[in-house]
Every structure is written in C-alpha cells, then in structure tokens.
XYZ file of N, CA and C in Angstrom:
858
model
N -16.982 0.022 26.555
C -16.614 0.065 24.884
C -17.144 1.392 24.463
N -16.319 2.044 23.887
C -16.867 3.333 23.354
C -17.007 3.390 21.945
N -18.083 4.244 21.473
C -18.447 4.315 20.261
C -17.825 5.478 19.308
N -17.910 5.554 18.166
C -17.540 6.632 17.427
C -17.983 7.981 17.579
N -17.018 8.904 17.820
C -17.491 10.434 18.361
C -18.224 10.918 17.375
N -18.541 10.558 16.114
C -19.240 11.256 15.192
C -20.890 10.859 15.293
N -21.411 9.938 16.158
C -22.534 9.506 16.325
C -23.282 10.475 17.165
N -24.717 10.806 16.597
C -25.618 11.913 17.129
C -26.573 11.156 18.319
N -26.840 12.249 18.927
C -27.820 11.687 20.169
C -27.302 10.461 21.104
N -26.294 10.613 21.758
C -25.441 9.661 22.356
C -25.988 9.779 23.982
N -27.053 9.340 24.446
C -27.462 9.283 25.747
C -26.555 8.265 26.319
N -26.330 7.240 25.916
C -25.579 6.155 26.671
C -24.191 6.377 26.222
N -23.229 5.842 27.326
C -21.714 6.250 27.355
C -21.139 5.289 25.908
N -21.841 4.524 25.695
C -21.345 3.417 24.463
C -22.674 2.747 24.073
N -22.601 1.936 22.892
C -23.529 1.059 22.544
C -23.861 -0.073 23.145
N -22.871 -0.535 24.038
C -23.018 -1.841 24.853
C -23.405 -1.500 26.116
N -23.618 -0.218 26.611
C -24.273 0.022 27.748
C -25.703 -0.443 27.826
N -26.447 -0.538 26.793
C -27.770 -1.133 26.685
C -27.672 -2.433 26.960
N -26.498 -3.238 26.450
C -26.504 -4.584 26.611
C -26.357 -5.296 28.149
N -25.468 -4.083 28.812
C -25.292 -4.287 30.169
C -26.427 -4.083 30.864
N -27.398 -2.940 30.572
C -28.743 -2.899 31.243
C -29.804 -3.851 30.906
N -29.449 -4.425 29.914
C -30.395 -5.574 29.666
C -30.095 -6.642 30.529
N -28.917 -7.024 30.710
C -28.363 -8.090 31.253
C -28.658 -8.162 32.866
N -28.853 -6.957 33.398
C -29.241 -6.714 34.714
C -30.806 -6.819 34.836
N -31.457 -5.897 33.935
C -33.036 -6.041 33.949
C -33.579 -7.324 33.817
N -33.099 -8.263 32.951
C -33.869 -9.443 32.672
C -32.996 -10.710 33.365
N -32.228 -10.577 34.393
C -31.474 -11.599 35.172
C -32.481 -12.601 35.380
N -32.080 -13.891 35.065
C -33.013 -14.891 35.535
C -33.548 -14.999 37.168
N -34.643 -15.163 37.268
C -35.111 -15.139 38.722
C -35.343 -13.946 39.402
N -35.342 -12.593 38.774
C -35.621 -11.264 39.006
C -37.012 -11.355 39.120
N -37.679 -10.786 39.983
C -39.227 -10.722 40.040
C -39.795 -9.377 39.448
N -40.919 -9.167 38.858
C -41.542 -8.198 38.308
C -41.375 -6.810 39.229
N -41.031 -7.030 40.607
C -40.974 -5.908 41.421
C -39.527 -5.522 41.180
N -38.763 -6.116 41.366
C -37.301 -5.974 41.275
C -36.963 -5.135 39.783
N -37.436 -5.715 38.903
C -37.058 -5.285 37.607
C -37.571 -3.869 37.216
N -38.722 -3.415 37.863
C -39.334 -2.296 38.067
C -38.623 -1.246 38.674
N -37.796 -1.707 39.562
C -36.735 -0.830 40.427
C -35.488 -0.481 39.623
N -35.103 -1.207 38.541
C -34.103 -0.786 37.677
C -34.582 0.573 36.848
N -34.393 1.573 37.473
C -35.058 2.823 36.992
C -34.266 3.966 36.476
N -35.009 5.139 36.117
C -34.291 6.289 35.645
C -33.304 6.684 36.552
N -33.469 6.647 37.912
C -32.504 7.199 38.794
C -31.159 6.621 38.896
N -31.523 5.272 38.779
C -30.167 4.339 38.702
C -29.374 4.095 37.405
N -30.240 4.416 36.570
C -29.727 4.305 34.993
C -30.030 5.689 34.312
N -29.379 6.907 34.534
C -29.718 8.290 33.921
C -29.652 8.102 32.389
N -28.514 7.634 31.954
C -28.012 7.394 30.763
C -28.977 6.648 29.564
N -29.342 5.445 30.600
C -30.101 4.516 29.700
C -31.883 4.879 29.590
N -32.192 5.782 30.716
C -33.435 6.430 30.808
C -33.746 7.486 29.636
N -32.541 8.116 29.458
C -32.381 9.140 28.208
C -32.702 8.580 27.314
N -31.847 7.650 27.000
C -31.976 6.919 25.797
C -33.359 6.407 25.485
N -34.123 5.572 26.361
C -35.517 5.338 25.976
C -36.468 6.668 26.104
N -36.149 7.651 26.752
C -36.787 8.829 26.422
C -37.038 9.162 24.965
N -35.825 9.457 24.360
C -35.534 9.587 23.042
C -36.098 8.357 21.950
N -36.169 7.258 22.318
C -36.647 6.083 21.812
C -38.123 6.210 21.597
N -38.583 6.328 22.891
C -40.021 6.360 22.888
C -40.962 7.614 22.109
N -40.235 8.672 22.207
C -40.644 9.932 21.695
C -40.520 9.836 20.270
N -39.491 9.533 19.366
C -39.198 9.573 18.262
C -39.653 8.185 17.293
N -39.840 7.239 17.918
C -40.150 6.011 17.173
C -41.711 5.949 17.146
N -42.000 6.928 16.012
C -43.536 6.948 15.535
C -43.813 5.896 14.592
N -44.987 5.660 14.202
C -45.450 4.774 13.158
C -44.815 5.306 11.904
N -44.990 6.522 11.561
C -44.444 7.235 10.499
C -42.708 7.147 10.298
N -42.089 7.307 11.401
C -40.836 7.244 11.202
C -40.602 5.816 10.869
N -41.127 4.828 11.535
C -40.800 3.453 11.260
C -40.958 3.009 9.712
N -42.186 3.705 8.956
C -42.408 3.200 7.774
C -41.131 4.089 7.059
N -40.790 5.230 7.273
C -39.798 5.453 6.641
C -38.209 5.047 6.556
N -37.805 4.493 7.780
C -36.743 3.951 7.664
C -36.997 2.455 7.106
N -37.974 1.658 7.170
C -38.147 0.565 6.589
C -37.956 0.848 4.867
N -38.159 1.965 4.543
C -38.365 2.246 2.968
C -36.875 2.483 2.528
N -36.031 3.259 3.686
C -34.771 3.584 3.469
C -33.752 2.490 3.614
N -34.096 1.551 4.409
C -33.016 0.283 4.664
C -33.563 -1.020 4.278
N -34.692 -1.099 4.130
C -35.183 -2.718 3.877
C -34.980 -3.046 2.244
N -34.774 -2.106 1.521
C -34.338 -2.333 0.087
C -33.108 -2.875 -0.102
N -32.101 -2.948 0.929
C -30.923 -3.252 0.960
C -30.034 -2.694 -0.201
N -29.719 -1.324 -0.129
C -28.911 -0.466 -1.288
C -27.873 -0.162 -0.803
N -27.075 -0.787 0.283
C -25.984 0.063 0.995
C -24.751 -0.875 0.665
N -25.188 -1.603 -0.601
C -23.911 -2.227 -1.066
C -23.667 -3.745 -0.629
N -22.776 -4.589 -1.244
C -22.530 -5.736 -0.740
C -21.349 -5.866 0.083
N -21.444 -6.809 1.098
C -20.327 -7.133 1.812
C -20.425 -8.652 2.287
N -19.329 -9.206 2.820
C -19.324 -10.711 3.166
C -19.622 -10.525 4.653
N -19.695 -11.543 5.257
C -20.111 -11.586 6.837
C -18.950 -10.773 7.466
N -17.513 -11.505 7.221
C -16.355 -10.614 7.656
C -16.347 -9.430 7.402
N -16.429 -8.916 5.965
C -16.296 -7.590 6.046
C -17.342 -6.773 6.696
N -18.448 -7.297 6.748
C -19.553 -6.542 7.863
C -19.221 -6.422 9.425
N -18.536 -7.467 9.503
C -18.268 -7.477 11.159
C -16.748 -6.571 11.270
N -16.059 -6.533 10.166
C -14.914 -5.661 10.438
C -15.311 -4.251 10.233
N -16.278 -4.046 9.448
C -16.903 -2.509 9.102
C -17.387 -2.193 10.642
N -18.214 -3.161 11.310
C -18.569 -2.927 12.793
C -17.641 -2.529 13.743
N -16.282 -3.291 13.504
C -15.460 -2.930 14.588
C -14.941 -1.500 14.474
N -15.296 -0.754 13.442
C -14.891 0.853 13.506
C -15.845 1.504 14.459
N -16.778 0.930 15.032
C -17.568 1.405 15.967
C -17.009 1.659 17.493
N -15.936 0.756 17.585
C -14.970 0.731 18.736
C -13.957 1.776 18.786
N -13.787 2.509 19.829
C -12.600 3.307 20.114
C -11.517 2.707 20.701
N -10.271 2.590 19.780
C -9.225 1.851 20.388
C -8.688 2.339 21.373
N -8.967 3.595 21.994
C -8.292 4.169 23.190
C -8.916 3.778 24.484
N -10.097 3.110 24.243
C -11.147 2.600 25.462
C -10.231 1.853 26.312
N -10.151 2.182 27.861
C -9.147 1.504 28.699
C -10.000 0.274 29.063
N -11.194 0.162 28.750
C -11.909 -0.799 29.746
C -11.905 -1.961 29.016
N -11.716 -2.387 27.688
C -11.745 -3.478 27.104
C -10.955 -3.499 25.812
N -10.124 -4.868 25.657
C -9.489 -4.658 24.378
C -10.119 -5.644 23.437
N -11.364 -6.234 23.570
C -12.358 -6.987 22.771
C -12.719 -6.113 21.583
N -12.770 -6.682 20.537
C -13.266 -6.246 19.166
C -14.643 -6.570 19.105
N -15.481 -5.900 18.340
C -16.642 -6.179 18.104
C -16.941 -7.674 17.609
N -15.952 -8.047 16.703
C -15.914 -9.665 16.079
C -15.705 -10.642 17.156
N -14.832 -10.195 18.326
C -14.438 -11.173 19.265
C -15.778 -11.271 20.328
N -16.465 -10.182 20.389
C -17.977 -10.130 21.205
C -19.053 -11.208 20.332
N -18.953 -10.985 18.949
C -19.763 -11.936 18.076
C -19.292 -13.333 18.459
N -18.270 -13.486 18.479
C -17.630 -14.861 18.533
C -17.967 -15.598 20.001
N -18.015 -14.653 21.061
C -18.344 -15.207 22.358
C -19.637 -15.757 22.413
N -20.594 -15.129 21.607
C -21.867 -15.385 21.633
C -22.004 -16.791 20.761
N -21.623 -16.850 19.610
C -21.581 -18.058 18.786
C -20.893 -19.266 19.444
N -19.731 -18.953 20.107
C -19.148 -19.899 20.633
C -19.832 -20.932 21.795
N -20.568 -19.837 22.374
C -21.335 -20.250 23.583
C -22.341 -21.200 23.070
N -23.013 -20.544 22.214
C -24.120 -21.473 21.527
C -23.466 -22.943 20.908
N -22.264 -22.775 20.342
C -21.653 -23.840 19.803
C -21.358 -25.012 20.691
N -20.701 -24.529 22.037
C -20.515 -25.318 22.814
C -21.662 -26.043 23.545
N -22.880 -25.517 23.532
C -24.085 -26.317 23.995
C -24.639 -27.015 23.187
N -23.876 -27.590 22.059
C -24.470 -28.572 20.908
C -25.550 -28.064 20.189
N -26.050 -26.793 20.120
C -27.098 -26.656 19.285
C -26.659 -26.385 17.776
N -27.796 -26.603 16.810
C -27.525 -26.685 15.522
C -26.655 -25.492 14.780
N -25.883 -25.986 13.677
C -25.000 -24.886 13.038
C -25.801 -23.723 12.742
N -27.142 -23.793 12.159
C -27.643 -22.301 11.873
C -27.628 -21.418 13.392
N -28.075 -22.174 14.210
C -28.197 -21.425 15.609
C -26.577 -20.695 16.020
N -25.614 -21.554 15.706
C -24.411 -21.051 15.928
C -24.141 -19.582 15.098
N -24.542 -19.814 13.703
C -24.442 -18.851 12.881
C -25.122 -17.531 13.168
N -26.417 -17.946 13.723
C -27.357 -16.752 14.300
C -26.596 -16.142 15.360
N -26.059 -16.832 16.352
C -25.363 -15.902 17.301
C -24.242 -14.975 16.842
N -23.613 -15.417 15.717
C -22.608 -14.600 15.263
C -23.118 -13.306 14.454
N -23.942 -13.563 13.839
C -24.519 -12.571 13.043
C -25.696 -11.422 13.745
N -26.270 -11.715 14.911
C -27.316 -10.942 15.361
C -26.948 -9.608 15.565
N -25.731 -9.160 15.855
C -25.583 -7.759 16.216
C -25.158 -6.788 15.105
N -24.949 -7.778 14.027
C -24.478 -7.012 12.908
C -25.088 -5.628 12.224
N -26.520 -5.819 12.381
C -27.077 -4.477 12.053
C -26.840 -3.422 12.675
N -26.153 -3.393 13.737
C -25.598 -2.139 14.544
C -24.809 -1.410 13.595
N -24.401 -1.863 12.492
C -23.805 -0.947 11.591
C -24.652 0.235 11.104
N -25.993 0.094 11.428
C -26.737 1.113 11.446
C -26.116 2.532 11.867
N -25.543 2.444 13.045
C -24.663 3.511 13.808
C -23.762 4.299 12.850
N -23.051 3.280 11.924
C -21.916 3.744 11.081
C -22.747 4.395 9.939
N -23.919 4.274 9.751
C -24.656 4.900 8.218
C -25.235 6.286 9.191
N -24.991 6.524 10.297
C -25.272 7.663 10.895
C -26.804 7.981 11.517
N -27.169 6.392 12.005
C -28.554 6.587 12.810
C -28.283 6.794 14.293
N -28.993 7.494 14.941
C -28.752 7.792 16.220
C -29.031 6.347 16.963
N -28.552 6.299 18.314
C -28.630 5.115 19.350
C -29.860 4.505 19.304
N -30.949 5.677 19.736
C -32.366 5.294 19.982
C -32.830 4.719 18.672
N -32.207 4.681 17.457
C -32.657 3.878 16.207
C -31.972 3.015 15.887
N -31.392 2.277 16.668
C -30.264 1.106 16.377
C -30.550 0.087 17.496
N -30.487 0.330 18.760
C -30.603 -0.639 19.829
C -32.143 -0.077 20.731
N -32.192 -0.960 21.704
C -33.410 -0.765 22.376
C -34.470 -1.812 22.404
N -35.156 -2.173 23.250
C -36.403 -2.920 23.221
C -37.307 -2.440 22.063
N -37.730 -3.458 21.717
C -38.406 -3.027 20.331
C -39.953 -3.352 20.742
N -40.771 -2.792 19.972
C -42.378 -2.883 20.312
C -42.867 -2.661 18.667
N -44.306 -3.027 18.632
C -45.004 -2.772 17.512
C -45.623 -1.045 17.518
N -45.434 -0.564 16.586
C -46.210 0.790 16.249
C -47.411 0.572 15.464
N -48.272 1.609 15.674
C -49.637 1.569 15.156
C -50.409 0.665 15.787
N -50.303 0.387 16.997
C -51.140 0.032 17.910
C -51.072 0.548 19.198
N -51.855 0.014 20.330
C -51.575 0.486 21.717
C -50.295 0.006 22.437
N -49.482 0.657 23.100
C -48.383 0.527 23.748
C -48.794 -0.163 25.058
N -47.856 -1.391 25.074
C -47.946 -2.419 26.381
C -47.203 -1.706 27.548
N -47.924 -2.031 28.817
C -47.291 -1.471 30.033
C -45.760 -2.343 30.491
N -45.844 -3.542 29.511
C -44.672 -4.257 29.802
C -43.630 -3.813 28.904
N -43.528 -2.792 28.234
C -42.371 -2.218 27.402
C -41.616 -1.398 28.583
N -40.368 -1.338 28.373
C -39.559 -0.618 29.410
C -39.949 0.851 29.495
N -39.917 1.495 30.463
C -40.031 3.081 30.602
C -41.282 3.369 29.854
N -42.557 2.663 29.952
C -43.767 3.121 29.101
C -43.965 4.613 29.250
N -43.738 4.952 30.457
C -44.108 6.236 30.803
C -43.584 7.452 29.745
N -42.436 7.191 29.099
C -42.022 7.887 27.916
C -42.670 8.028 26.577
N -43.548 7.272 26.565
C -44.461 7.250 25.215
C -45.480 8.521 25.468
N -45.446 9.175 26.525
C -46.350 10.377 26.598
C -46.044 11.532 25.643
N -45.049 11.432 25.312
C -44.479 12.442 24.153
C -44.438 12.037 22.820
N -45.068 10.843 22.544
C -44.851 10.499 21.301
C -46.359 10.944 20.449
N -45.998 11.428 19.478
C -47.295 11.922 18.692
C -48.056 10.832 18.260
N -47.816 9.730 18.243
C -48.864 8.757 17.709
C -49.843 8.477 18.912
N -49.455 8.757 20.262
C -50.400 8.737 21.509
C -51.703 9.676 21.004
N -51.889 10.648 20.324
C -52.849 11.269 20.057
C -53.666 10.951 18.496
N -53.081 9.873 18.033
C -53.684 9.106 17.083
C -54.762 8.168 17.642
N -56.135 8.398 17.605
C -56.949 7.503 18.292
C -56.865 5.884 17.919
N -56.604 5.611 16.571
C -56.509 4.287 15.889
C -55.235 3.580 16.320
N -54.197 4.601 16.591
C -53.083 3.648 16.927
C -52.862 3.500 18.493
N -54.200 3.952 19.291
C -54.101 3.640 20.406
C -55.145 2.438 20.991
N -55.773 1.835 20.060
C -56.505 0.750 20.299
C -55.744 -0.475 20.331
N -56.326 -1.375 20.882
C -55.667 -2.800 21.011
C -55.064 -3.555 19.915
N -55.845 -3.230 18.746
C -55.342 -3.830 17.448
C -54.917 -2.845 16.667
N -55.185 -1.425 16.921
C -54.620 -0.513 15.723
C -54.995 -0.750 14.413
N -53.925 -0.850 13.586
C -54.017 -0.781 12.210
C -54.180 -2.178 11.695
N -53.854 -3.374 12.844
C -53.818 -4.718 12.568
C -55.037 -5.621 12.740
N -55.098 -6.575 12.223
C -56.136 -7.690 12.536
C -55.783 -8.528 13.494
N -56.806 -9.238 14.349
C -56.624 -10.024 15.318
C -55.549 -11.177 14.625
N -54.789 -11.754 15.513
C -53.624 -12.550 15.413
C -53.181 -12.682 13.831
N -52.914 -11.476 13.470
C -52.306 -11.374 12.082
C -51.010 -11.681 12.026
N -50.144 -12.188 12.974
C -48.926 -12.676 12.950
C -47.894 -11.555 13.008
N -46.849 -11.841 13.725
C -45.810 -10.610 14.081
C -44.988 -10.240 12.796
N -44.823 -10.992 11.963
C -44.187 -10.651 10.696
C -45.067 -9.527 9.694
N -46.417 -9.479 10.231
C -47.131 -8.190 9.633
C -46.965 -6.827 10.354
N -46.161 -7.119 11.414
C -46.233 -5.775 12.302
C -45.032 -4.914 11.990
N -45.349 -3.507 12.133
C -44.068 -2.693 11.925
C -43.423 -2.303 13.145
N -42.474 -3.068 13.418
C -41.912 -3.051 14.624
C -40.840 -1.808 14.775
N -40.872 -1.136 15.969
C -39.603 0.082 16.120
C -38.696 -0.266 15.197
N -37.930 0.636 14.864
C -36.894 0.519 13.774
C -35.622 0.329 14.700
N -34.485 -0.819 14.070
C -33.392 -0.948 14.837
C -32.524 -2.030 14.312
N -31.723 -2.694 14.768
C -30.484 -3.423 13.967
C -31.234 -4.656 14.042
N -32.488 -4.985 14.678
C -33.121 -6.261 14.760
C -33.626 -6.733 13.408
N -34.500 -5.852 13.231
C -35.156 -5.768 11.836
C -34.605 -5.643 10.522
N -33.450 -4.905 10.589
C -32.419 -4.544 9.500
C -31.615 -6.076 9.435
N -31.190 -6.585 10.313
C -30.123 -7.765 10.030
C -31.300 -9.127 9.469
N -32.481 -9.008 10.078
C -33.423 -10.133 9.654
C -33.612 -9.741 8.101
N -33.730 -8.407 7.652
C -33.954 -8.165 6.160
C -32.900 -8.653 5.334
N -31.576 -8.469 5.984
C -30.181 -8.969 5.226
C -30.432 -10.413 5.119
N -30.715 -11.150 6.167
C -30.725 -12.578 6.225
C -31.932 -13.370 5.575
N -32.777 -12.698 4.999
C -34.028 -13.055 4.920
C -34.073 -14.378 3.909
N -33.513 -14.130 3.071
C -33.207 -15.436 1.909
C -32.420 -16.389 2.037
N -31.701 -16.390 3.367
C -30.544 -17.368 3.728
C -30.785 -18.335 4.729
N -31.346 -17.567 5.750
C -31.549 -18.361 6.960
C -32.990 -18.981 7.256
N -33.031 -20.070 8.142
C -34.204 -20.785 8.299
C -35.305 -19.870 9.315
N -36.371 -19.971 9.215
C -37.795 -19.293 10.173
C -37.130 -19.180 11.312
N -36.757 -20.201 12.184
C -36.303 -19.834 13.480
C -35.238 -18.905 13.767
N -34.358 -18.846 12.919
C -33.318 -18.064 12.992
C -33.726 -16.796 12.771
N -34.462 -16.438 11.782
C -35.079 -14.921 11.394
C -35.929 -14.773 12.580
N -36.702 -15.441 13.476
C -37.300 -14.826 14.657
C -36.500 -14.604 15.607
N -35.421 -15.374 15.716
C -34.208 -14.610 16.511
C -33.614 -13.412 16.255
N -33.394 -13.308 15.089
C -32.869 -11.823 14.620
C -33.796 -10.961 14.763
N -35.157 -10.955 14.242
C -36.032 -9.968 14.301
C -36.566 -9.550 15.596
N -36.643 -10.444 16.462
C -37.346 -10.342 17.747
C -36.539 -10.620 18.932
N -35.351 -10.755 18.895
C -34.434 -11.010 20.153
C -34.566 -9.790 21.042
N -34.975 -8.484 20.436
C -35.140 -7.296 21.586
C -36.771 -7.121 21.822
N -37.506 -7.959 21.605
C -38.942 -7.521 21.650
C -39.455 -8.357 23.154
N -38.858 -7.840 24.000
C -38.770 -8.049 25.581
C -40.271 -8.379 26.156
N -41.339 -7.320 25.535
C -42.446 -7.127 26.011
C -43.109 -8.752 25.653
N -42.825 -8.946 24.317
C -43.618 -10.375 24.074
C -42.889 -11.551 24.491
N -41.658 -11.736 24.219
C -41.040 -13.000 24.468
C -40.601 -13.257 26.038
N -40.767 -11.986 26.926
C -40.313 -12.162 28.250
C -41.497 -11.850 29.108
N -42.552 -11.060 28.721
C -43.606 -10.693 29.511
C -44.823 -10.928 29.003
N -45.039 -11.502 27.843
C -46.279 -12.438 27.189
C -47.339 -11.144 26.765
N -46.715 -10.203 26.521
C -47.520 -9.010 25.798
C -47.927 -9.284 24.469
N -49.168 -8.830 23.704
C -49.393 -8.737 22.232
C -49.484 -10.195 21.842
N -50.112 -11.090 22.766
C -50.439 -12.309 22.254
C -51.530 -12.253 21.229
N -52.563 -11.366 21.466
C -53.529 -10.947 20.419
C -53.231 -10.843 18.961
N -52.035 -10.416 18.848
C -51.667 -10.314 17.232
C -50.781 -11.537 16.989
N -50.613 -12.642 17.747
C -49.856 -13.718 17.214
C -50.595 -14.920 16.647
N -49.832 -15.432 15.431
C -50.427 -16.488 14.819
C -49.827 -17.696 15.240
N -50.337 -18.994 14.670
C -49.771 -20.167 15.080
C -48.257 -20.291 14.879
N -47.791 -19.742 13.858
C -46.234 -19.757 13.669
C -45.263 -19.001 14.629
N -46.114 -17.921 15.155
C -45.314 -17.272 16.255
C -45.479 -18.045 17.540
N -46.473 -18.800 17.707
C -46.340 -19.521 18.904
C -45.248 -20.749 18.630
N -44.916 -21.175 17.542
C -44.246 -22.355 17.234
C -42.739 -21.767 17.586
N -42.508 -20.532 17.047
C -41.326 -20.083 17.007
C -40.822 -19.257 18.523
N -41.707 -19.061 19.364
C -41.501 -18.449 20.371
C -40.434 -19.128 21.310
N -40.581 -20.453 21.565
C -39.506 -21.220 22.391
C -38.238 -21.201 21.780
N -37.972 -20.781 20.276
C -36.496 -20.562 19.912
C -35.977 -19.421 20.090
N -36.992 -18.357 20.123
C -36.541 -16.980 20.707
C -36.092 -17.109 22.217
N -36.672 -17.825 22.825
C -36.523 -17.816 24.382
C -35.003 -18.609 24.848
N -35.001 -19.616 23.512
C -33.429 -20.196 23.536
C -32.450 -19.483 23.583
N -32.509 -18.620 22.552
C -31.642 -17.489 22.107
C -31.179 -16.441 23.210
N -32.300 -16.075 23.831
C -31.957 -15.013 24.830
C -31.046 -15.230 25.678
N -30.788 -16.104 26.325
C -29.897 -16.174 27.455
C -28.331 -15.932 26.816
N -28.312 -16.517 25.662
C -26.898 -16.184 24.756
C -26.613 -14.791 24.481
N -27.781 -13.956 24.243
C -27.624 -12.746 23.780
C -27.375 -11.818 25.084
N -27.904 -12.212 26.088
C -27.806 -11.331 27.512
C -26.447 -11.691 28.294
N -26.063 -12.973 28.487
C -25.052 -13.545 29.373
C -23.806 -14.058 28.615
N -23.579 -14.258 27.333
C -22.275 -14.786 26.933
C -21.159 -13.865 26.831
N -21.249 -12.889 26.932
C -20.050 -11.798 26.767
C -19.360 -11.895 28.099
N -18.115 -12.021 27.808
C -17.074 -12.210 29.049
C -15.685 -11.625 28.601
N -14.735 -11.689 29.245
C -13.359 -10.978 29.026
C -12.356 -11.761 28.354
N -12.825 -13.278 28.227
C -11.959 -14.019 27.537
C -12.009 -13.879 25.976
N -10.597 -13.637 25.329
C -10.623 -13.532 24.158
C -10.498 -14.570 23.232
N -11.388 -14.772 22.344
C -11.507 -15.865 21.366
C -10.121 -15.987 20.460
N -9.977 -17.104 20.178
C -8.706 -17.159 19.437
C -9.034 -17.054 17.878
N -8.792 -16.125 17.127
C -9.476 -15.803 15.856
C -8.723 -16.785 14.907
N -7.485 -17.087 15.068
C -7.055 -17.851 14.078
C -7.180 -19.387 13.943
N -7.612 -19.680 15.245
C -8.146 -20.998 15.399
C -9.528 -21.308 14.917
N -10.303 -20.336 15.009
C -11.733 -20.331 14.831
C -12.271 -19.899 13.425
N -11.364 -19.258 12.609
C -11.636 -18.752 11.336
C -11.993 -19.849 10.504
N -11.211 -21.004 10.409
C -11.670 -21.966 9.405
C -13.303 -22.589 9.468
N -13.466 -22.774 10.742
C -14.769 -23.280 11.086
C -15.942 -22.271 10.650
N -15.665 -20.961 10.967
C -16.825 -19.850 10.651
C -16.661 -19.545 9.116
N -15.476 -19.922 8.365
C -15.635 -19.960 6.696
C -16.533 -20.960 6.251
N -16.333 -22.011 6.801
C -17.227 -23.242 6.363
C -18.734 -22.912 6.718
N -19.006 -22.362 7.951
C -20.250 -22.185 8.289
C -20.801 -21.131 7.421
N -20.188 -20.067 7.201
C -20.786 -19.070 6.267
C -21.122 -19.517 5.055
N -20.216 -20.328 4.356
C -20.322 -20.682 3.114
C -21.679 -21.886 3.023
N -21.810 -22.508 4.094
C -22.918 -23.518 4.221
C -24.190 -22.878 4.192
N -24.449 -21.658 4.615
C -25.821 -20.989 4.583
C -25.726 -19.735 3.636
N -24.920 -19.079 3.697
C -24.793 -17.517 3.005
C -24.172 -17.472 1.645
N -24.849 -16.904 0.749
C -23.824 -16.160 -0.476
C -22.580 -15.762 0.119
N -21.689 -15.733 -0.954
C -20.290 -15.121 -0.552
C -20.401 -13.434 -0.083
N -21.455 -12.702 -1.016
C -21.436 -11.295 -0.593
C -23.260 -11.314 -0.337
N -23.390 -10.357 0.538
C -24.764 -10.153 1.143
C -25.122 -8.862 0.780
N -26.253 -8.434 0.353
C -26.963 -6.991 0.056
C -27.192 -6.544 1.475
N -26.658 -5.271 1.685
C -26.888 -4.447 2.910
C -27.511 -3.272 2.834
C-alpha cells in the first residue's frame, strides 16, 4: 500500500511495510535468536526507518510533540470522517491492493468481534490506527509508527535495533541513561513520556470516552519491549500489571488480522454507527 508522495523521510516503501515487518518479527513461536536475525540486511528500508526513529526521538522532541498535539487543536471529526481522512494516505494507483484504510480497520475489528470480545474491544480494533493521520499533518514516518519506548531513561536492549540509539543526543545525558532516569520506581506507565507516534495520539483523542483497558491497548500496542519482552517492569505499577493481559489479548489482532477479503461496508456500517454512538461523542477533538 503506497502513501502520499508529499510525506518526508520515507525509508519505508509505504506505511504498512512496518506492519508487515512486525508480523514477521513477532510471529508466535519464534525464538529470541530467530527474531534477532530479522535484521538490517534483510530489511534495509525498515532498518533505515529505525535509524531515523532512534536518532531523532529524543526526550525534548517528545515533549515538543506532546505539547503540539496532545492539546487536540486540529479540529473536530467523527470517527468515520477521521477514517475517510486516513484513506487519503492511500495511493489509488497501488497495484498490490484495493483495500482502503477503513477496510483494514474493519478487518481488525471484525476479527475481534468474531471472537466474542466486548463491544469496547471491537471499537478499539477499529480506532487503534486512526492516529496515523499524523502522516497527513506532515509528520515523518519515524514520528508516526514504529516500536515505542520510554524517553528520559536508559534504553532497553529489548527495543528493536538498539544499536541505532548510538546517535541519539540523549545518550550523552547521564541522567537519561540511568535505570530510572527522570522517573520514580513503579511510577506507572502513564507517567512516562513515550516516543511519539500514532499510539499516544489516538489514546489522547479517546481519553475521555474509552475504558482504561482500551486506552492501554491504544497507547501501548507498539511498546513491544514491555508487553513482548518484559522490559521496564521497574517502572510498572499495579494498574499496569492488571492491564498487561488486555494489551496481550489485543496484540494478535493488531499483527495478524489483515487479509485480502474485502469487508462489506454497506452491511457493517449500521453496526458500527451504533457502536460509535454507544461510546463516543458525535464529534471528537483531534
């Protein structure tokens, strides 16, 4: 799936190449040794993406982006309007797929629905990638997708391509390279300043509308060092421990629900209209 040609810093062929990389990297049953072989040589575009991400996602950068976007001053849109806006990220001339971003979102939510999960969980599946509209605001790929990690404290070796942090200016700040950094022991993940991207942004948009379990899924679904590899447990509090199983329940749908079957929008729309009305205001601040 191709993205708008106006985007800057495009090491990935398209924004969904990152999703494909994740699905391979975190395949169930894959050993630690095997995933470490999923490397820069095999995935030069993804490696270049992470080089930029790890070099530029400083603590100061994150604070600046939180200030810019977490005030939700980009106007109001319904969920459908936001999804239609996200569709403009897709190049209609792409020969590899005729699925829109909305149809990809529906694939995720419908997989969750088929498995009988709560309605808020189904909604979470639909909205979890809407934060990728950041690309349409002019943000580079490395500031929209990618595995997320806390800034302001030492980097974990469990983060993908940890060697690329060597060029991050924060590496030269002694405080930021201690175990706890600027944080207190067991302060809770919600007190961390995570690397900036679509996860944190969509969680802010949905903060007043969705249950805590859903907000954890939204905010931390790309925090693989934590929910996949058990890093940063020293910063967790009791709520984080309670919410971790929900994030892990969501993860397979995020990675493996995309296929080629086109969802029937006409049939599904009434269900989703009701679902949105149940949990969300008619218009959301973005």
